[in-house]
Short mmCIF file of C-alpha atoms in Angstrom, two decimals:
data_model
loop_
_atom_site.label_atom_id
_atom_site.label_comp_id
_atom_site.label_asym_id
_atom_site.label_seq_id
_atom_site.Cartn_x
_atom_site.Cartn_y
_atom_site.Cartn_z
CA UNK A 1 0.00 0.00 0.00
CA UNK A 2 2.31 2.72 -1.24
CA UNK A 3 1.91 6.22 0.07
CA UNK A 4 1.91 9.16 -2.31
CA UNK A 5 2.19 12.83 -1.51
CA UNK A 6 -0.46 15.13 -3.01
CA UNK A 7 0.87 17.20 -5.89
CA UNK A 8 2.45 20.42 -4.66
CA UNK A 9 2.31 19.43 -1.01
CA UNK A 10 5.20 20.03 1.39
CA UNK A 11 6.03 16.79 3.24
CA UNK A 12 6.41 16.82 7.01
CA UNK A 13 9.80 15.30 7.68
CA UNK A 14 11.27 14.11 10.98
CA UNK A 15 14.12 15.98 12.63
CA UNK A 16 16.85 14.91 15.02
CA UNK A 17 14.47 15.81 17.86
CA UNK A 18 12.02 13.20 16.58
CA UNK A 19 14.86 10.69 16.46
CA UNK A 20 15.74 11.55 20.07
CA UNK A 21 12.09 10.97 20.98
CA UNK A 22 12.23 7.59 19.25
CA UNK A 23 15.39 6.73 21.17
CA UNK A 24 13.59 7.44 24.45
CA UNK A 25 10.65 5.26 23.39
CA UNK A 26 12.99 2.41 22.39
CA UNK A 27 15.09 2.57 25.55
CA UNK A 28 14.86 -0.76 27.36
CA UNK A 29 13.00 -2.34 24.44
CA UNK A 30 15.51 -2.23 21.58
CA UNK A 31 19.21 -3.01 21.89
CA UNK A 32 21.76 -0.18 21.83
CA UNK A 33 24.15 -2.10 19.61
CA UNK A 34 27.87 -1.41 20.15
CA UNK A 35 30.45 -0.15 17.70
CA UNK A 36 33.01 -2.84 16.89
CA UNK A 37 36.26 -2.70 14.98
CA UNK A 38 38.68 -5.02 13.23
CA UNK A 39 42.43 -4.52 12.98
CA UNK A 40 42.40 -6.43 9.71
CA UNK A 41 39.67 -4.22 8.23
CA UNK A 42 41.61 -1.12 9.26
CA UNK A 43 44.72 -2.56 7.58
CA UNK A 44 42.80 -3.36 4.39
CA UNK A 45 41.23 0.10 4.14
CA UNK A 46 44.02 2.23 5.57
CA UNK A 47 41.45 3.92 7.80
CA UNK A 48 39.75 3.47 11.13
CA UNK A 49 36.47 1.64 10.59
CA UNK A 50 33.71 1.19 13.15
CA UNK A 51 30.99 -1.34 12.41
CA UNK A 52 27.43 -1.06 13.76
CA UNK A 53 26.18 -4.68 14.15
CA UNK A 54 22.39 -4.63 13.89
CA UNK A 55 22.28 -8.45 13.64
CA UNK A 56 22.49 -8.14 17.44
CA UNK A 57 19.27 -6.12 17.45
CA UNK A 58 15.95 -7.54 18.60
CA UNK A 59 14.54 -9.68 15.72
CA UNK A 60 17.99 -9.64 14.10
CA UNK A 61 17.84 -6.35 12.21
CA UNK A 62 17.42 -2.58 12.55
CA UNK A 63 13.82 -2.89 11.35
CA UNK A 64 12.52 -3.48 14.86
CA UNK A 65 13.43 0.10 15.75
CA UNK A 66 11.12 1.78 13.24
CA UNK A 67 8.36 -0.79 13.62
CA UNK A 68 8.17 -0.38 17.39
CA UNK A 69 8.40 3.42 17.20
CA UNK A 70 5.47 3.47 14.75
CA UNK A 71 3.24 0.80 16.29
CA UNK A 72 3.68 1.94 19.89
CA UNK A 73 2.28 5.35 18.88
CA UNK A 74 -1.03 3.90 17.67
CA UNK A 75 -3.79 5.02 20.01
CA UNK A 76 -5.39 2.23 22.08
CA UNK A 77 -8.74 3.06 20.53
CA UNK A 78 -7.34 2.18 17.08
CA UNK A 79 -5.60 -1.10 17.93
CA UNK A 80 -8.47 -3.57 17.63
CA UNK A 81 -7.97 -4.27 13.92
CA UNK A 82 -4.26 -4.87 14.30
CA UNK A 83 -1.66 -3.92 11.72
CA UNK A 84 -0.70 -5.03 8.22
CA UNK A 85 2.66 -4.68 6.49
CA UNK A 86 4.55 -5.73 3.35
CA UNK A 87 8.04 -7.16 3.64
CA UNK A 88 10.51 -9.72 2.35
CA UNK A 89 11.44 -10.54 5.92
CA UNK A 90 13.13 -8.07 8.24
CA UNK A 91 10.34 -5.48 8.43
CA UNK A 92 7.97 -8.45 8.72
CA UNK A 93 9.72 -9.68 11.84
CA UNK A 94 10.02 -6.21 13.32
CA UNK A 95 6.31 -5.49 12.82
CA UNK A 96 5.24 -8.89 14.13
CA UNK A 97 7.38 -8.56 17.26
CA UNK A 98 6.39 -4.95 17.92
CA UNK A 99 2.67 -5.67 17.43
CA UNK A 100 2.83 -8.65 19.77
CA UNK A 101 4.53 -6.49 22.42
CA UNK A 102 1.68 -4.00 22.07
CA UNK A 103 -0.96 -6.74 22.30
CA UNK A 104 -1.98 -6.35 18.65
CA UNK A 105 -2.48 -8.77 15.77
CA UNK A 106 -0.31 -8.47 12.67
CA UNK A 107 -0.61 -9.66 9.06
CA UNK A 108 2.47 -9.58 6.85
CA UNK A 109 2.34 -9.78 3.05
CA UNK A 110 5.54 -11.58 2.05
CA UNK A 111 6.88 -12.73 -1.35
CA UNK A 112 6.78 -16.46 -1.97
CA UNK A 113 10.52 -16.45 -2.61
CA UNK A 114 11.37 -14.79 0.73
CA UNK A 115 13.84 -16.84 2.80
CA UNK A 116 12.08 -19.65 4.65
CA UNK A 117 13.79 -18.66 7.89
CA UNK A 118 12.39 -15.14 7.69
CA UNK A 119 8.86 -16.48 7.15
CA UNK A 120 9.20 -18.91 10.05
CA UNK A 121 10.54 -16.25 12.39
CA UNK A 122 7.77 -13.82 11.41
CA UNK A 123 5.22 -16.43 12.42
CA UNK A 124 7.16 -17.19 15.62
CA UNK A 125 7.01 -13.50 16.56
CA UNK A 126 3.22 -13.65 16.27
CA UNK A 127 2.62 -12.56 12.68
CA UNK A 128 0.22 -14.09 10.16
CA UNK A 129 1.93 -14.49 6.77
CA UNK A 130 0.12 -13.98 3.46
CA UNK A 131 2.29 -14.88 0.46
CA UNK A 132 2.32 -13.28 -3.01
CA UNK A 133 4.28 -13.59 -6.27
CA UNK A 134 6.49 -10.52 -6.58
CA UNK A 135 6.73 -10.98 -10.36
CA UNK A 136 2.98 -10.99 -11.04
CA UNK A 137 1.07 -9.69 -8.00
CA UNK A 138 0.79 -6.28 -6.34
CA UNK A 139 1.65 -6.54 -2.66
CA UNK A 140 0.29 -3.06 -1.95
CA UNK A 141 -3.11 -4.01 -3.36
CA UNK A 142 -3.13 -7.18 -1.26
CA UNK A 143 -2.22 -5.25 1.90
CA UNK A 144 -4.84 -2.61 1.12
CA UNK A 145 -7.54 -5.26 0.78
CA UNK A 146 -6.55 -6.81 4.12
CA UNK A 147 -6.52 -3.42 5.81
CA UNK A 148 -10.05 -2.66 4.59
CA UNK A 149 -11.43 -6.08 5.49
CA UNK A 150 -9.97 -6.16 9.00
CA UNK A 151 -9.80 -2.50 9.88
CA UNK A 152 -6.04 -2.89 10.22
CA UNK A 153 -3.55 -0.05 10.21
CA UNK A 154 -0.88 -0.18 7.50
CA UNK A 155 2.72 0.05 8.72
CA UNK A 156 4.97 1.03 5.78
CA UNK A 157 8.46 -0.44 5.50
CA UNK A 158 10.20 2.92 5.09
CA UNK A 159 8.12 5.86 3.82
CA UNK A 160 6.70 6.97 7.16
CA UNK A 161 7.59 9.75 9.61
CA UNK A 162 7.87 7.50 12.69
CA UNK A 163 9.53 4.63 10.81
CA UNK A 164 12.28 6.99 9.61
CA UNK A 165 12.70 8.44 13.11
CA UNK A 166 12.95 4.97 14.60
CA UNK A 167 15.55 3.82 12.08
CA UNK A 168 17.40 7.06 12.70
CA UNK A 169 18.26 5.84 16.19
CA UNK A 170 20.98 3.74 14.50
CA UNK A 171 22.71 6.96 13.49
CA UNK A 172 21.85 8.60 16.80
CA UNK A 173 23.69 5.82 18.65
CA UNK A 174 26.65 5.97 16.26
CA UNK A 175 26.96 9.70 16.90
CA UNK A 176 26.65 9.26 20.68
CA UNK A 177 29.24 6.51 20.84
CA UNK A 178 31.76 8.30 18.62
CA UNK A 179 31.35 11.48 20.66
CA UNK A 180 32.08 9.46 23.79
CA UNK A 181 35.33 8.37 22.14
CA UNK A 182 35.97 11.99 21.07
CA UNK A 183 36.04 10.89 17.43
CA UNK A 184 34.32 12.54 14.48
CA UNK A 185 33.41 10.36 11.47
CA UNK A 186 34.49 11.34 7.99
CA UNK A 187 32.15 8.85 6.30
CA UNK A 188 29.04 6.90 7.35
CA UNK A 189 27.80 4.15 5.01
CA UNK A 190 24.58 2.16 5.32
CA UNK A 191 22.77 -0.47 3.27
CA UNK A 192 19.80 1.02 1.43
CA UNK A 193 16.56 -0.20 -0.11
CA UNK A 194 13.55 2.10 0.29
CA UNK A 195 15.65 4.56 2.26
CA UNK A 196 14.19 4.58 5.76
CA UNK A 197 17.47 3.60 7.41
CA UNK A 198 19.81 5.86 5.46
CA UNK A 199 17.51 8.90 5.69
CA UNK A 200 17.16 8.53 9.46
CA UNK A 201 20.89 7.96 9.89
CA UNK A 202 21.67 11.00 7.76
CA UNK A 203 19.45 13.23 9.88
CA UNK A 204 21.10 12.04 13.09
CA UNK A 205 24.69 12.15 11.83
CA UNK A 206 24.44 15.51 10.08
CA UNK A 207 22.92 17.09 13.21
CA UNK A 208 26.09 16.29 15.19
CA UNK A 209 28.73 16.00 12.47
CA UNK A 210 27.67 18.31 9.61
CA UNK A 211 30.92 17.76 7.69
CA UNK A 212 30.55 13.97 7.58
CA UNK A 213 29.72 12.29 4.28
CA UNK A 214 26.75 9.91 4.42
CA UNK A 215 26.52 7.32 1.64
CA UNK A 216 24.12 4.64 0.44
CA UNK A 217 25.26 1.09 -0.34
CA UNK A 218 23.11 -1.00 -2.70
CA UNK A 219 23.32 -4.30 -4.60
CA UNK A 220 24.63 -4.02 -8.16
CA UNK A 221 21.66 -3.73 -10.50
CA UNK A 222 19.46 -2.36 -7.71
CA UNK A 223 21.26 0.97 -7.24
CA UNK A 224 18.19 3.17 -7.64
CA UNK A 225 19.36 5.64 -4.99
CA UNK A 226 22.75 6.21 -6.61
CA UNK A 227 21.09 6.71 -10.00
CA UNK A 228 18.46 8.97 -8.47
CA UNK A 229 21.13 11.15 -6.90
CA UNK A 230 22.75 11.58 -10.30
CA UNK A 231 19.52 12.34 -12.17
CA UNK A 232 17.82 14.40 -9.47
CA UNK A 233 14.62 12.32 -9.64
CA UNK A 234 13.42 9.00 -8.22
CA UNK A 235 14.68 6.31 -10.61
CA UNK A 236 13.28 2.78 -10.76
CA UNK A 237 15.09 -0.53 -10.94
CA UNK A 238 14.58 -2.59 -14.08
CA UNK A 239 14.11 -5.81 -12.07
CA UNK A 240 12.12 -6.81 -8.98
CA UNK A 241 14.24 -9.84 -8.13
CA UNK A 242 17.57 -11.46 -8.93
CA UNK A 243 19.94 -10.45 -6.15
CA UNK A 244 21.24 -12.46 -3.21
CA UNK A 245 20.37 -9.37 -1.16
CA UNK A 246 16.67 -10.16 -0.74
CA UNK A 247 16.23 -7.37 1.81
CA UNK A 248 17.34 -4.63 -0.59
CA UNK A 249 15.14 -4.84 -3.67
CA UNK A 250 12.69 -1.96 -3.33
CA UNK A 251 11.68 -0.70 -6.78
CA UNK A 252 12.47 2.96 -6.17
CA UNK A 253 13.43 5.33 -3.32
CA UNK A 254 10.55 6.38 -1.09
CA UNK A 255 9.05 9.83 -1.53
CA UNK A 256 9.70 10.98 2.04
CA UNK A 257 13.07 9.26 2.25
CA UNK A 258 14.29 10.79 -1.02
CA UNK A 259 13.21 14.23 0.16
CA UNK A 260 15.80 13.74 2.90
CA UNK A 261 18.56 11.81 1.14
CA UNK A 262 18.59 13.97 -1.99
CA UNK A 263 19.47 16.93 0.24
CA UNK A 264 21.92 15.50 2.75
CA UNK A 265 23.23 12.23 1.28
CA UNK A 266 23.56 12.53 -2.47
CA UNK A 267 26.10 9.78 -3.19
CA UNK A 268 26.16 6.02 -3.17
CA UNK A 269 28.11 2.90 -4.00
CA UNK A 270 27.17 -0.67 -4.91
CA UNK A 271 28.55 -4.19 -4.61
CA UNK A 272 28.09 -7.35 -6.64
CA UNK A 273 26.64 -10.56 -5.24
CA UNK A 274 30.12 -12.10 -5.26
CA UNK A 275 31.54 -9.19 -3.27
CA UNK A 276 28.64 -9.45 -0.82
CA UNK A 277 29.28 -13.15 -0.33
CA UNK A 278 32.90 -12.44 0.53
CA UNK A 279 31.81 -9.71 2.97
CA UNK A 280 29.45 -12.12 4.75
CA UNK A 281 32.36 -14.56 5.09
CA UNK A 282 34.66 -11.77 6.32
CA UNK A 283 32.19 -10.73 9.01
CA UNK A 284 31.89 -14.31 10.23
CA UNK A 285 35.58 -15.15 10.17
CA UNK A 286 37.01 -11.86 11.40
CA UNK A 287 34.22 -10.47 13.60
CA UNK A 288 32.39 -13.67 14.58
CA UNK A 289 29.14 -12.09 13.38
CA UNK A 290 26.39 -13.68 11.29
CA UNK A 291 25.36 -11.08 8.71
CA UNK A 292 22.82 -11.64 5.95
CA UNK A 293 23.74 -10.61 2.38
CA UNK A 294 21.51 -7.53 2.44
CA UNK A 295 23.13 -6.53 5.72
CA UNK A 296 26.64 -6.76 4.31
CA UNK A 297 26.50 -4.58 1.18
CA UNK A 298 28.14 -1.55 2.81
CA UNK A 299 30.93 -3.73 4.17
CA UNK A 300 31.29 -5.37 0.75
CA UNK A 301 31.69 -1.98 -0.93
CA UNK A 302 34.33 -1.00 1.62
CA UNK A 303 36.25 -4.26 1.19
CA UNK A 304 36.08 -3.84 -2.60
CA UNK A 305 37.65 -0.39 -2.34
CA UNK A 306 34.61 1.51 -3.63
CA UNK A 307 35.15 4.16 -0.94
CA UNK A 308 38.59 5.61 -0.26
CA UNK A 309 39.01 5.40 3.51
CA UNK A 310 42.76 5.98 3.70
CA UNK A 311 43.43 8.14 6.74
CA UNK A 312 39.71 8.50 7.43
CA UNK A 313 37.28 7.46 10.18
CA UNK A 314 34.27 5.54 8.90
CA UNK A 315 31.14 4.03 10.43
CA UNK A 316 29.66 1.13 8.45
CA UNK A 317 26.26 -0.33 9.28
CA UNK A 318 25.71 -4.10 9.24
CA UNK A 319 21.94 -3.89 9.03
CA UNK A 320 20.73 -7.45 9.62
CA UNK A 321 21.61 -11.07 10.25
CA UNK A 322 18.55 -13.08 9.20
CA UNK A 323 19.98 -15.54 6.69
CA UNK A 324 19.06 -19.09 5.74
CA UNK A 325 21.72 -21.68 6.52
CA UNK A 326 22.10 -22.68 2.86
CA UNK A 327 22.74 -19.12 1.73
CA UNK A 328 25.10 -18.51 4.63
CA UNK A 329 27.10 -21.65 3.80
CA UNK A 330 27.27 -20.55 0.17
CA UNK A 331 28.74 -17.23 1.29
CA UNK A 332 31.30 -18.91 3.53
CA UNK A 333 32.36 -21.16 0.66
CA UNK A 334 32.73 -18.15 -1.63
CA UNK A 335 34.85 -16.40 0.99
CA UNK A 336 37.28 -19.33 1.05
CA UNK A 337 37.49 -19.68 -2.74
#
């Protein structure tokens, strides 16, 4: 159920104060994930790299942050019909877990080819899964029909004020923790699909470190943000599937998110599936972290030298760790090849 701004309207966008409010709401519910480093990664890049491991987050990805911030703000009088969402897996789990915590029902519209583990975990968190074919069916239409039939409230994956603010707590924590170390970042890079995470991070980082560069990282062939930055308009991907990074295949940047990123991000990099596989293996072998392919694209771009970090301080977001065993083993094998 895509949202669309009326022609000529001025969107209401979150600020760092809204992100701070989200951080207060998430305190004690979400995990304040630490910054971790790797001597080998620093040696490879020639810089000082801090990694933000959201696989350690509740439900295994950053998505819980935005989902809980949005769902917890629904008035009690409006909760009876529950919530409905569309997701390939991480938003699904975040919404299911957040709704269950709030005593609400949740229905998640998921593609048939979503990882089996993500479907199973969504159900385990209390969600009802409705499958669709991403090549031939419209998930927004399906979600809209469910919302009307059940009186459910739609929770978007990224193009929503409170979702963006919630995801922005990733950047808020990065800024807090680097300030504690008396370190200013030169570059912050995050995996990007619809743009909720990167837009929230950009708002938080730029508020404290206005000189820092904030960059998107996307799978090769699904680099709609990078292309949109170059053209000045919201570009669409030519495909809806075909990447190992199942979490990062939104068709085009969100309207609200692009309003933010086009102003304060403006640059992006990409990584191939093979580079992503090697990054997943690197994270496991060097950091002892399980990172899903979509959560490793920023790290993959860094390892591939797409961003010059020589003499610089960088923060790189590992956005999720929900990966099927077969895919994970494939990545480990590729890393050893």
